Amino acid sequence: EREQDSRSNSAFAEALGNNVSVGNLSFTNIRFDMKQPDGMVNLDSHSFNVSGFNRMTGKNGVSYNIASVKIDHPDLDLKKEHKIADTVNIRSDSTDIYAALNSYFTNLTLGSLELTGANINYMSSLDGKELKHQDINKTSLSLAGLQLNTKERKVKLEDFTFNTSDLYFPVMDGFYTLGLDKVEASKKQGLFHISGIGLTSSYPKEEFAYRHPQNKDWFDVKIGDIRLSG
């Protein structure tokens, strides 16, 4: 499988060429669909714009320098299926993100990234019971001054801001849902704020221990507000 990935990456590099410069690249009405045995991913976006794209190949490997990336009003649908039998004796396979990206490039410089008006819907099922964990709107993310070196395993970021609300997603193999009413973060402002935090069970108290493969106890957690600044 790794040999196949390596050949695919090499073919991609040959097709793209050693040095490429593009002033502006725009896509409209984008759709991406991917199905897997345990779920699916669907992505739609009104527009995707890249400006100041440069790809350079040198003795230190492949480098990408991108002035800006703008993604307007993407709609992302995710579906994940959990099975109780799969939650027993799971061995976690950690992924080395630097090693994975190193097969594509050594250096990445990104001037800015703007993602506005994202709508995200997450559907999850546990042992055949379908639960809608996440339906969030108006999510925005911006990054500035990103520098990533996969060989030296270093990353720098000048600034980022993130805003979203009504965020819900499954944790602990789908037996609980973590809910966040509002999330705000800004590096330059030194702000990290989460409000309306809750951890709720996917099953009633009297049914939870029976359903859980390790007969864990049921609990319910609520926290009003967390704010960090500095």
Short mmCIF file of C-alpha atoms in Angstrom, two decimals:
data_model
loop_
_atom_site.label_atom_id
_atom_site.label_comp_id
_atom_site.label_asym_id
_atom_site.label_seq_id
_atom_site.Cartn_x
_atom_site.Cartn_y
_atom_site.Cartn_z
CA GLU A 1 0.00 0.00 0.00
CA ARG A 2 2.86 2.41 0.85
CA GLU A 3 4.63 1.52 -2.42
CA GLN A 4 1.44 2.34 -4.31
CA ASP A 5 1.14 5.69 -2.48
CA SER A 6 4.78 6.46 -3.30
CA ARG A 7 4.24 5.69 -7.00
CA SER A 8 1.11 7.85 -7.04
CA ASN A 9 2.96 10.77 -5.45
CA SER A 10 5.82 10.42 -7.94
CA ALA A 11 3.40 10.37 -10.88
CA PHE A 12 1.63 13.45 -9.48
CA ALA A 13 4.97 15.31 -9.18
CA GLU A 14 6.00 14.39 -12.73
CA ALA A 15 2.67 15.55 -14.12
CA LEU A 16 2.87 18.85 -12.27
CA GLY A 17 6.48 19.55 -13.23
CA ASN A 18 9.46 20.76 -11.21
CA ASN A 19 8.63 24.47 -11.10
CA VAL A 20 5.14 25.87 -11.52
CA SER A 21 3.77 29.38 -11.02
CA VAL A 22 0.09 30.33 -11.22
CA GLY A 23 -1.17 33.86 -10.61
CA ASN A 24 -4.79 32.95 -9.83
CA LEU A 25 -6.77 29.72 -9.83
CA SER A 26 -10.54 29.63 -9.21
CA PHE A 27 -13.11 26.84 -8.99
CA THR A 28 -16.88 27.24 -8.63
CA ASN A 29 -19.65 24.81 -7.67
CA ILE A 30 -17.29 22.15 -6.33
CA ARG A 31 -18.51 18.72 -5.21
CA PHE A 32 -16.47 15.91 -3.63
CA ASP A 33 -17.86 12.54 -2.49
CA MET A 34 -16.04 9.70 -0.73
CA LYS A 35 -17.54 6.48 0.64
CA GLN A 36 -15.86 4.11 3.11
CA PRO A 37 -17.07 0.92 4.83
CA ASP A 38 -17.66 2.80 8.09
CA GLY A 39 -18.85 6.15 6.73
CA MET A 40 -18.89 8.76 4.02
CA VAL A 41 -17.79 12.35 3.27
CA ASN A 42 -19.62 14.82 1.00
CA LEU A 43 -18.29 18.31 0.31
CA ASP A 44 -19.89 21.14 -1.68
CA SER A 45 -18.50 24.66 -1.99
CA HIS A 46 -19.65 27.77 -3.85
CA SER A 47 -16.10 28.78 -4.70
CA PHE A 48 -12.46 27.90 -4.09
CA ASN A 49 -9.76 30.45 -4.97
CA VAL A 50 -5.96 30.18 -4.84
CA SER A 51 -3.70 33.13 -5.69
CA GLY A 52 0.08 33.40 -5.97
CA PHE A 53 0.73 29.66 -6.28
CA ASN A 54 4.37 28.61 -6.69
CA ARG A 55 5.84 25.11 -6.68
CA MET A 56 9.64 24.79 -6.64
CA THR A 57 11.89 21.73 -6.62
CA GLY A 58 15.42 22.00 -5.25
CA LYS A 59 18.08 20.00 -3.44
CA ASN A 60 16.03 20.16 -0.23
CA GLY A 61 12.89 18.78 -1.87
CA VAL A 62 9.61 20.28 -3.01
CA SER A 63 8.45 23.66 -1.68
CA TYR A 64 5.07 25.34 -2.04
CA ASN A 65 4.59 29.07 -1.63
CA ILE A 66 0.95 30.22 -1.74
CA ALA A 67 -0.15 33.82 -1.24
CA SER A 68 -3.77 33.13 -0.31
CA VAL A 69 -6.53 30.52 -0.26
CA LYS A 70 -10.21 31.46 0.02
CA ILE A 71 -13.06 28.95 0.48
CA ASP A 72 -16.57 30.39 0.40
CA HIS A 73 -19.62 28.79 2.08
CA PRO A 74 -18.60 25.10 1.99
CA ASP A 75 -21.15 22.46 3.02
CA LEU A 76 -19.58 19.40 4.64
CA ASP A 77 -21.58 16.23 5.42
CA LEU A 78 -19.92 13.48 7.44
CA LYS A 79 -21.31 10.09 8.45
CA LYS A 80 -19.59 7.68 10.82
CA GLU A 81 -20.73 4.25 11.99
CA HIS A 82 -19.62 2.86 15.36
CA LYS A 83 -20.15 -0.74 16.41
CA ILE A 84 -20.07 -1.81 20.04
CA ALA A 85 -18.00 -4.87 19.14
CA ASP A 86 -15.35 -2.57 17.68
CA THR A 87 -14.93 -0.66 20.95
CA VAL A 88 -13.36 -3.63 22.78
CA ASN A 89 -9.58 -4.07 22.71
CA ILE A 90 -9.01 -1.34 20.12
CA ARG A 91 -5.39 -0.71 19.24
CA SER A 92 -4.86 2.94 18.39
CA ASP A 93 -2.72 3.53 15.28
CA SER A 94 -1.22 6.99 15.55
CA THR A 95 -0.46 8.86 12.36
CA ASP A 96 2.76 10.84 11.91
CA ILE A 97 1.45 13.89 10.08
CA TYR A 98 4.94 15.19 9.24
CA ALA A 99 5.94 11.88 7.63
CA ALA A 100 2.67 11.71 5.71
CA LEU A 101 3.06 15.25 4.30
CA ASN A 102 6.78 14.78 3.61
CA SER A 103 5.95 12.50 0.68
CA TYR A 104 4.33 15.55 -0.98
CA PHE A 105 6.54 18.48 0.08
CA THR A 106 9.31 19.63 2.40
CA ASN A 107 8.30 23.27 2.86
CA LEU A 108 4.92 24.99 2.75
CA THR A 109 4.41 28.74 3.11
CA LEU A 110 0.86 30.07 3.13
CA GLY A 111 0.23 33.80 3.39
CA SER A 112 -3.43 33.54 4.36
CA LEU A 113 -6.36 31.16 4.49
CA GLU A 114 -9.97 32.38 4.69
CA LEU A 115 -12.82 29.95 5.22
CA THR A 116 -16.18 31.69 5.62
CA GLY A 117 -19.76 30.58 6.21
CA ALA A 118 -19.09 26.85 6.54
CA ASN A 119 -22.02 24.52 7.27
CA ILE A 120 -21.08 21.19 8.84
CA ASN A 121 -23.42 18.26 9.43
CA TYR A 122 -22.24 15.16 11.26
CA MET A 123 -24.31 11.96 11.42
CA SER A 124 -23.23 9.12 13.67
CA SER A 125 -24.69 5.71 14.44
CA LEU A 126 -23.89 3.44 17.37
CA ASP A 127 -24.73 -0.24 17.00
CA GLY A 128 -27.41 0.55 14.42
CA LYS A 129 -28.95 3.48 16.34
CA GLU A 130 -28.59 6.64 14.29
CA LEU A 131 -27.88 9.85 16.18
CA LYS A 132 -27.42 13.35 14.76
CA HIS A 133 -24.52 14.72 16.74
CA GLN A 134 -23.55 17.83 14.84
CA ASP A 135 -25.30 20.47 12.78
CA ILE A 136 -23.38 23.75 12.84
CA ASN A 137 -23.63 26.83 10.67
CA LYS A 138 -21.60 29.96 10.07
CA THR A 139 -18.26 28.47 11.02
CA SER A 140 -15.32 30.70 10.06
CA LEU A 141 -11.57 30.13 10.13
CA SER A 142 -8.68 32.37 9.12
CA LEU A 143 -4.93 31.71 9.21
CA ALA A 144 -2.05 34.07 8.50
CA GLY A 145 1.66 33.44 8.03
CA LEU A 146 1.76 29.64 8.07
CA GLN A 147 5.19 28.03 7.62
CA LEU A 148 5.53 24.25 7.70
CA ASN A 149 8.74 22.24 7.35
CA THR A 150 8.09 18.50 7.25
CA LYS A 151 11.78 17.53 7.26
CA GLU A 152 12.68 19.58 10.35
CA ARG A 153 9.22 18.87 11.83
CA LYS A 154 8.55 22.53 12.57
CA VAL A 155 5.48 24.71 12.14
CA LYS A 156 5.01 28.48 12.64
CA LEU A 157 1.79 30.47 12.55
CA GLU A 158 1.54 34.26 12.87
CA ASP A 159 -2.17 34.42 13.61
CA PHE A 160 -5.42 32.51 13.50
CA THR A 161 -9.07 33.17 14.38
CA PHE A 162 -11.84 30.62 14.71
CA ASN A 163 -15.57 31.04 15.38
CA THR A 164 -18.35 28.50 15.54
CA SER A 165 -21.51 27.70 17.50
CA ASP A 166 -23.73 24.75 18.38
CA LEU A 167 -20.95 22.19 17.98
CA TYR A 168 -21.76 18.57 18.85
CA PHE A 169 -19.64 15.50 18.15
CA PRO A 170 -19.32 11.93 19.48
CA VAL A 171 -16.56 10.90 21.91
CA MET A 172 -15.67 7.68 23.74
CA ASP A 173 -16.56 5.52 20.73
CA GLY A 174 -19.94 7.21 20.32
CA PHE A 175 -21.27 6.45 23.81
CA TYR A 176 -21.20 10.15 24.72
CA THR A 177 -21.76 13.42 22.86
CA LEU A 178 -19.65 16.48 23.64
CA GLY A 179 -21.62 19.68 23.09
CA LEU A 180 -20.27 23.24 22.86
CA ASP A 181 -22.66 26.18 22.48
CA LYS A 182 -19.98 28.61 21.29
CA VAL A 183 -16.24 28.53 20.51
CA GLU A 184 -14.03 31.58 19.86
CA ALA A 185 -10.26 31.64 19.48
CA SER A 186 -7.71 34.24 18.36
CA LYS A 187 -3.92 34.06 18.64
CA LYS A 188 -3.18 37.79 18.35
CA GLN A 189 -5.93 38.70 20.81
CA GLY A 190 -4.79 35.93 23.15
CA LEU A 191 -8.36 34.67 23.40
CA PHE A 192 -9.82 31.20 23.87
CA HIS A 193 -13.46 31.05 24.92
CA ILE A 194 -15.86 28.10 25.15
CA SER A 195 -19.38 28.37 26.55
CA GLY A 196 -22.17 25.88 27.19
CA ILE A 197 -20.08 22.72 27.57
CA GLY A 198 -21.94 19.46 28.09
CA LEU A 199 -21.17 15.74 27.97
CA THR A 200 -24.30 13.61 27.56
CA SER A 201 -24.85 9.88 27.20
CA SER A 202 -26.22 8.30 24.02
CA TYR A 203 -28.35 5.95 26.15
CA PRO A 204 -30.54 6.39 29.25
CA LYS A 205 -28.93 5.67 32.62
CA GLU A 206 -30.67 2.33 33.11
CA GLU A 207 -29.61 1.11 29.63
CA PHE A 208 -26.07 2.45 29.45
CA ALA A 209 -24.22 -0.22 31.47
CA TYR A 210 -25.99 -2.97 29.55
CA ARG A 211 -25.00 -1.45 26.20
CA HIS A 212 -21.38 -0.61 27.05
CA PRO A 213 -18.97 -3.52 26.31
CA GLN A 214 -17.07 -2.91 29.56
CA ASN A 215 -20.15 -2.06 31.67
CA LYS A 216 -18.94 1.46 32.43
CA ASP A 217 -20.95 3.73 34.72
CA TRP A 218 -23.25 6.42 33.31
CA PHE A 219 -22.52 10.10 33.98
CA ASP A 220 -23.65 13.53 32.83
CA VAL A 221 -21.42 16.65 32.87
CA LYS A 222 -22.26 20.33 32.31
CA ILE A 223 -19.89 23.33 32.48
CA GLY A 224 -21.09 26.88 31.92
CA ASP A 225 -18.07 28.80 30.62
CA ILE A 226 -14.30 28.53 30.06
CA ARG A 227 -12.31 31.63 29.11
CA LEU A 228 -8.53 31.95 28.73
CA SER A 229 -6.76 35.18 27.81
CA GLY A 230 -3.26 36.55 27.84
#
